[in-house]
CSV table of N, CA and C in Angstrom, one decimal:
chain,number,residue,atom,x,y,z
A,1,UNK,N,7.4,13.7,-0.7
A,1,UNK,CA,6.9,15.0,-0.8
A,1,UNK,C,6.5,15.6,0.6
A,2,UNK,N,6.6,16.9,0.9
A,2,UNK,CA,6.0,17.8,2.5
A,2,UNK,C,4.3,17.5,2.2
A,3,UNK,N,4.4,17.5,3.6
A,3,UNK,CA,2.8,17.0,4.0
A,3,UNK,C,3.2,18.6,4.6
A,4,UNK,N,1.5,18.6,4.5
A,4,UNK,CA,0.7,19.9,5.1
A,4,UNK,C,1.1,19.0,6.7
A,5,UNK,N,0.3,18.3,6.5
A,5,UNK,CA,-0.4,17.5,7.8
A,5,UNK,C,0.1,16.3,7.9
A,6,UNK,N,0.6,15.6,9.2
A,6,UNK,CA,0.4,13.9,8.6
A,6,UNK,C,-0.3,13.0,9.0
A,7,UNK,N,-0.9,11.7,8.6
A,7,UNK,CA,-1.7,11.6,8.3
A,7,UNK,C,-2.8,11.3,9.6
A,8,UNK,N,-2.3,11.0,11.1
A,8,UNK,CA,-2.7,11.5,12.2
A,8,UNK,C,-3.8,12.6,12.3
A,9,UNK,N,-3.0,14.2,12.4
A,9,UNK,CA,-3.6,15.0,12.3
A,9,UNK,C,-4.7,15.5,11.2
A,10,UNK,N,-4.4,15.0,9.7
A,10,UNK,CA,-5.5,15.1,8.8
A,10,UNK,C,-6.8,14.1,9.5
A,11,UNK,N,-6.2,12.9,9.6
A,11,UNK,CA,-7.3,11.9,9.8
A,11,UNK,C,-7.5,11.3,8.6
A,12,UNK,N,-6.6,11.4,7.5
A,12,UNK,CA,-6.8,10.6,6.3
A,12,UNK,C,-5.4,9.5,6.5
A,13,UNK,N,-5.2,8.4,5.5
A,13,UNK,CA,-4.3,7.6,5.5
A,13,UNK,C,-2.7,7.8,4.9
A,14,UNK,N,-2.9,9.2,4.4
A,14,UNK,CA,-1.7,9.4,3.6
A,14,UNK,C,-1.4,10.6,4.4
A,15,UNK,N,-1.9,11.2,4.6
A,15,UNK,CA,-1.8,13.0,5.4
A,15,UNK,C,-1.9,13.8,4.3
A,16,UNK,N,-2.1,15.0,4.4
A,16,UNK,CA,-2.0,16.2,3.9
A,16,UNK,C,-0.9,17.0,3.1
A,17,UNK,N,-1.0,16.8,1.4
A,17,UNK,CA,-0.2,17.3,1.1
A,17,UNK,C,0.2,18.7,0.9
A,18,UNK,N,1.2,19.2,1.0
A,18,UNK,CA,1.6,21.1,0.8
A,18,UNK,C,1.4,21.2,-0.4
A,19,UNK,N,1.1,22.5,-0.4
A,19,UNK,CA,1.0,23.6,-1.5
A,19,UNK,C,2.0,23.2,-2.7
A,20,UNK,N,2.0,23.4,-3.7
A,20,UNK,CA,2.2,23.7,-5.2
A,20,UNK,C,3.8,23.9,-5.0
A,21,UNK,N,3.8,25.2,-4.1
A,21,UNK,CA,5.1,26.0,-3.7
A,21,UNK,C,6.1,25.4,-3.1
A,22,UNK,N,5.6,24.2,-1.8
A,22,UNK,CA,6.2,23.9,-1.1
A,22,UNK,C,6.8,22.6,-1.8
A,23,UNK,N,5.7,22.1,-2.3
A,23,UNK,CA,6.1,20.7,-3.0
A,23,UNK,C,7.4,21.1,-4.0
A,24,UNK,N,7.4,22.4,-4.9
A,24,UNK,CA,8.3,22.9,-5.9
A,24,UNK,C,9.6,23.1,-5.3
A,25,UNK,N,9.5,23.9,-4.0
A,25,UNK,CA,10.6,24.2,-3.4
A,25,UNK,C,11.2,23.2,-2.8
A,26,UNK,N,10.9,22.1,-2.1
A,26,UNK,CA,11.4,20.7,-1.4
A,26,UNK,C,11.8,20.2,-2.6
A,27,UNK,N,11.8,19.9,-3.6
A,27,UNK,CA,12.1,19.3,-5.1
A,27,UNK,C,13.6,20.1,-5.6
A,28,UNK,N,13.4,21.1,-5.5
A,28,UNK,CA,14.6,22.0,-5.6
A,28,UNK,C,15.6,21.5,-4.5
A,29,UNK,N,15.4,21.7,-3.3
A,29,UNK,CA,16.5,21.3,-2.7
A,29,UNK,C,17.3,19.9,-2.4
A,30,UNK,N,16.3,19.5,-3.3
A,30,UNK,CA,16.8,17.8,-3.4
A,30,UNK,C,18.1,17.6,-4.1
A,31,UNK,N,19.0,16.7,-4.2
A,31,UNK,CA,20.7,16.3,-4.8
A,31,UNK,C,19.1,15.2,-6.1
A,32,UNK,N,19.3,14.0,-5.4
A,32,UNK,CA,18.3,13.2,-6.3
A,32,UNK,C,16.8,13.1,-6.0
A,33,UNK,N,16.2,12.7,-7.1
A,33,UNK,CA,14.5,12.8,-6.6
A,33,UNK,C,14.0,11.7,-7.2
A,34,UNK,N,14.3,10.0,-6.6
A,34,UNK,CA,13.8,8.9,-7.2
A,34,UNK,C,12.4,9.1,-7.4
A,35,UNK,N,11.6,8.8,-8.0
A,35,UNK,CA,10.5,8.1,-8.4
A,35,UNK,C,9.8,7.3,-9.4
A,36,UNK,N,9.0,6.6,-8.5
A,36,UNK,CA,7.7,5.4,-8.6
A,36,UNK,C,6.5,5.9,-9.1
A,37,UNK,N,6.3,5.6,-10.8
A,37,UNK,CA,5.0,5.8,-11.2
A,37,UNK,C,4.6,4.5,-11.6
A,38,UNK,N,3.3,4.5,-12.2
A,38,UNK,CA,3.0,3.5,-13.1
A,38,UNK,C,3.6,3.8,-14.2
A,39,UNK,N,4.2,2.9,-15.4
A,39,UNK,CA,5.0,2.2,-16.3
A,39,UNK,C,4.3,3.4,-17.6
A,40,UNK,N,4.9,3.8,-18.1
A,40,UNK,CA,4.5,4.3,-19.4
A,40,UNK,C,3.5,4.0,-20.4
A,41,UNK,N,2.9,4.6,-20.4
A,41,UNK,CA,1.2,4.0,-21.2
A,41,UNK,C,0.2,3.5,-20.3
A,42,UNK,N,0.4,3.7,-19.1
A,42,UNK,CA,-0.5,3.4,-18.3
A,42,UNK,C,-1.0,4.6,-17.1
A,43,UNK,N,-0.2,5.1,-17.0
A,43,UNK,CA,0.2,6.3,-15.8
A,43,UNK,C,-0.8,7.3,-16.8
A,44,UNK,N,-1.4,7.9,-15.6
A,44,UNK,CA,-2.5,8.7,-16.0
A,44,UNK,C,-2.3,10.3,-16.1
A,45,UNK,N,-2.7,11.3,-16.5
A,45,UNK,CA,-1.9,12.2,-17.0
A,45,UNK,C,-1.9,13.1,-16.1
A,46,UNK,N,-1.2,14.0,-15.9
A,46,UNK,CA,-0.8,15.3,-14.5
A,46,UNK,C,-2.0,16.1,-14.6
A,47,UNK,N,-2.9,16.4,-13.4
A,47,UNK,CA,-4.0,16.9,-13.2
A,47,UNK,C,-3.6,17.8,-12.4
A,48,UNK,N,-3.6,17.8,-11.0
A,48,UNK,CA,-3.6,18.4,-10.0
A,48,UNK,C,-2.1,19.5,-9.8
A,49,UNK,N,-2.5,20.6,-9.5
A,49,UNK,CA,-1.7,21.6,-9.2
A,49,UNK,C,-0.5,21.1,-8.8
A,50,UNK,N,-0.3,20.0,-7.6
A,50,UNK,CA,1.2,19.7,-7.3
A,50,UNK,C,1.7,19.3,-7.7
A,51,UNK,N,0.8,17.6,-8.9
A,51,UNK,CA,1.2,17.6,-9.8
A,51,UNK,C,1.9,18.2,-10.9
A,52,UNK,N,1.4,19.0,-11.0
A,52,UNK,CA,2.1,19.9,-12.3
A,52,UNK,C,2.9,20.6,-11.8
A,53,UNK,N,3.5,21.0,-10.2
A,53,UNK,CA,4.5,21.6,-10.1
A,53,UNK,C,5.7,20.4,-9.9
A,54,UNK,N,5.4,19.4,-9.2
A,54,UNK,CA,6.8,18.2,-9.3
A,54,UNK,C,7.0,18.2,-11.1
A,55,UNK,N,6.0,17.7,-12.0
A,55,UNK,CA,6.2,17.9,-13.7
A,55,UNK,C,6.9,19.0,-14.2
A,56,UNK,N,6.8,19.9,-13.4
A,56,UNK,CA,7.8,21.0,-14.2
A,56,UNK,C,8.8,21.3,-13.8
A,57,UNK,N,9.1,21.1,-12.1
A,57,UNK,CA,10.5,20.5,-11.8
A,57,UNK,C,11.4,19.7,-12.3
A,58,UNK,N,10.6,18.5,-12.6
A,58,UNK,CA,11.5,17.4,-13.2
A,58,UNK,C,11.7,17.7,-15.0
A,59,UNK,N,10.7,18.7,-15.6
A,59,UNK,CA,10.9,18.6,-16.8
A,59,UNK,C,11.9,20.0,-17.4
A,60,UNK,N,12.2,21.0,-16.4
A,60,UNK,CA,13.5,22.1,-16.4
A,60,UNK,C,14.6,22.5,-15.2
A,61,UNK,N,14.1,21.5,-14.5
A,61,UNK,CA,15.5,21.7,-13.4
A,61,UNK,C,16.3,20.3,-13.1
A,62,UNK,N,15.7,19.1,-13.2
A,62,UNK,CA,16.8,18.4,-13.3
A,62,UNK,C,16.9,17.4,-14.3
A,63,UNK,N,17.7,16.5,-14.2
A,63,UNK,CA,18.0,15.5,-15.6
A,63,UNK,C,17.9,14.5,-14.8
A,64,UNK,N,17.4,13.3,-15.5
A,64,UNK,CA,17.0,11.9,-15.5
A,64,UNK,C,18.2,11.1,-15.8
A,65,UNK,N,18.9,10.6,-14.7
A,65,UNK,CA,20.0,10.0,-14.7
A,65,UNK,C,20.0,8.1,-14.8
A,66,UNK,N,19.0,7.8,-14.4
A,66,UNK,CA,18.4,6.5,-14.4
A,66,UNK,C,16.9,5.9,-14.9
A,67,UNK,N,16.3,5.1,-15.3
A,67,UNK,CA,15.1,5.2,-15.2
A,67,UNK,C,15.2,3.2,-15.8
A,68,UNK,N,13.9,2.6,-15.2
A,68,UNK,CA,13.8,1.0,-15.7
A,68,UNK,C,12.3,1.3,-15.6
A,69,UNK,N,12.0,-0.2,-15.8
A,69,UNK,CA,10.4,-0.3,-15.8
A,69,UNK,C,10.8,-1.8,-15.0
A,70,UNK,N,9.8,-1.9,-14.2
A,70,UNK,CA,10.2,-3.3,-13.4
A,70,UNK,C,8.4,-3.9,-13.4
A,71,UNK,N,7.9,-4.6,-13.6
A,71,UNK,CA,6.2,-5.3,-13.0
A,71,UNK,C,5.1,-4.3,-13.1
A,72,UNK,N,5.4,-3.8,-14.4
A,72,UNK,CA,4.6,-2.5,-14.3
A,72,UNK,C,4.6,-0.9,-14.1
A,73,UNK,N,5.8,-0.7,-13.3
A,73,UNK,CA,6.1,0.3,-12.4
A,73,UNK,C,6.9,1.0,-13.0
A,74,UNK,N,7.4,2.4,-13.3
A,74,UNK,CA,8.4,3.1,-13.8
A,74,UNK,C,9.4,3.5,-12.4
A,75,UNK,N,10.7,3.0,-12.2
A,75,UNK,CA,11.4,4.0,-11.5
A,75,UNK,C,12.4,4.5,-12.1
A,76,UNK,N,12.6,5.8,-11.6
A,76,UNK,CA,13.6,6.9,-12.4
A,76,UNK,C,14.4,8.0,-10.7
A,77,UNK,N,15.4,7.9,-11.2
A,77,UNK,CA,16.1,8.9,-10.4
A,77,UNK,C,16.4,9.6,-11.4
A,78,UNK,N,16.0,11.2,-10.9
A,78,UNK,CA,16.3,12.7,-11.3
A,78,UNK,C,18.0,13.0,-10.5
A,79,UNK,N,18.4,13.9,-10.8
A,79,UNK,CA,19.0,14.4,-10.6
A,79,UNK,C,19.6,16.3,-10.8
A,80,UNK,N,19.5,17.0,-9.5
A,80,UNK,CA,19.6,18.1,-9.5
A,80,UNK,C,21.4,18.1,-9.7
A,81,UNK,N,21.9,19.0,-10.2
A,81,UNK,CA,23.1,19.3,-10.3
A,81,UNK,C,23.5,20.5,-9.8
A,82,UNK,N,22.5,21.3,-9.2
A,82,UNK,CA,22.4,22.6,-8.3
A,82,UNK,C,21.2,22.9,-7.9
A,83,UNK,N,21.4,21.8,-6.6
A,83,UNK,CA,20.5,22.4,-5.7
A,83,UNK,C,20.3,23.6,-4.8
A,84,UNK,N,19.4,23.8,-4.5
A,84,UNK,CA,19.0,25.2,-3.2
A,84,UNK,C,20.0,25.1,-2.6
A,85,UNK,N,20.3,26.5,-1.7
A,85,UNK,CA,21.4,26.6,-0.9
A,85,UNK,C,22.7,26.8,-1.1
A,86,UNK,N,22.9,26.2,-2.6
A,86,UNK,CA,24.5,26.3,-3.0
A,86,UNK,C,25.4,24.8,-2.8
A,87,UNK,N,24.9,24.2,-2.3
A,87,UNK,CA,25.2,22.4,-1.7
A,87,UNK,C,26.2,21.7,-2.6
């Protein structure tokens, strides 16, 4: 995901994440968008603004082309089939 900041310049361990917008729009221009949650039934529910913009990305602009559960962990690759730009 775009950092505001990284994590240097914030002075935190992860850096600073971007806006709602930015996170939605970098999502968009993605071909695929793997991700690493915790495992279903354990993963805790979408709170935060960015949150809920990567959730609405992944739940009307692309399709879920893969997904396992490995030690806990959920990983899943999305997949855009028209990304930004025209690509």
């Amino acid at each position: 995901m775009p950092l505001a900041e990284n994590p240097e310049e914030s002075g935190t361990p992860k850096g600073a994440g971007a806006s709602p917008a930015r996170v939605r729009t970098a999502m968009l221009a993605q071909r695929r968008i793997p991700l690493v949650t915790d495992a279903t039934g354990v993963a805790r529910p979408t709170r935060g603004q960015r949150d809920r913009a990567k959730r609405e990305v992944l739940d009307t602009h692309v399709s879920l082309v893969s997904e396992k559960q490995v030690r806990g962990r959920r990983v899943a690759v999305y997949e855009n089939l028209a990304p930004a730009g025209g690509g």
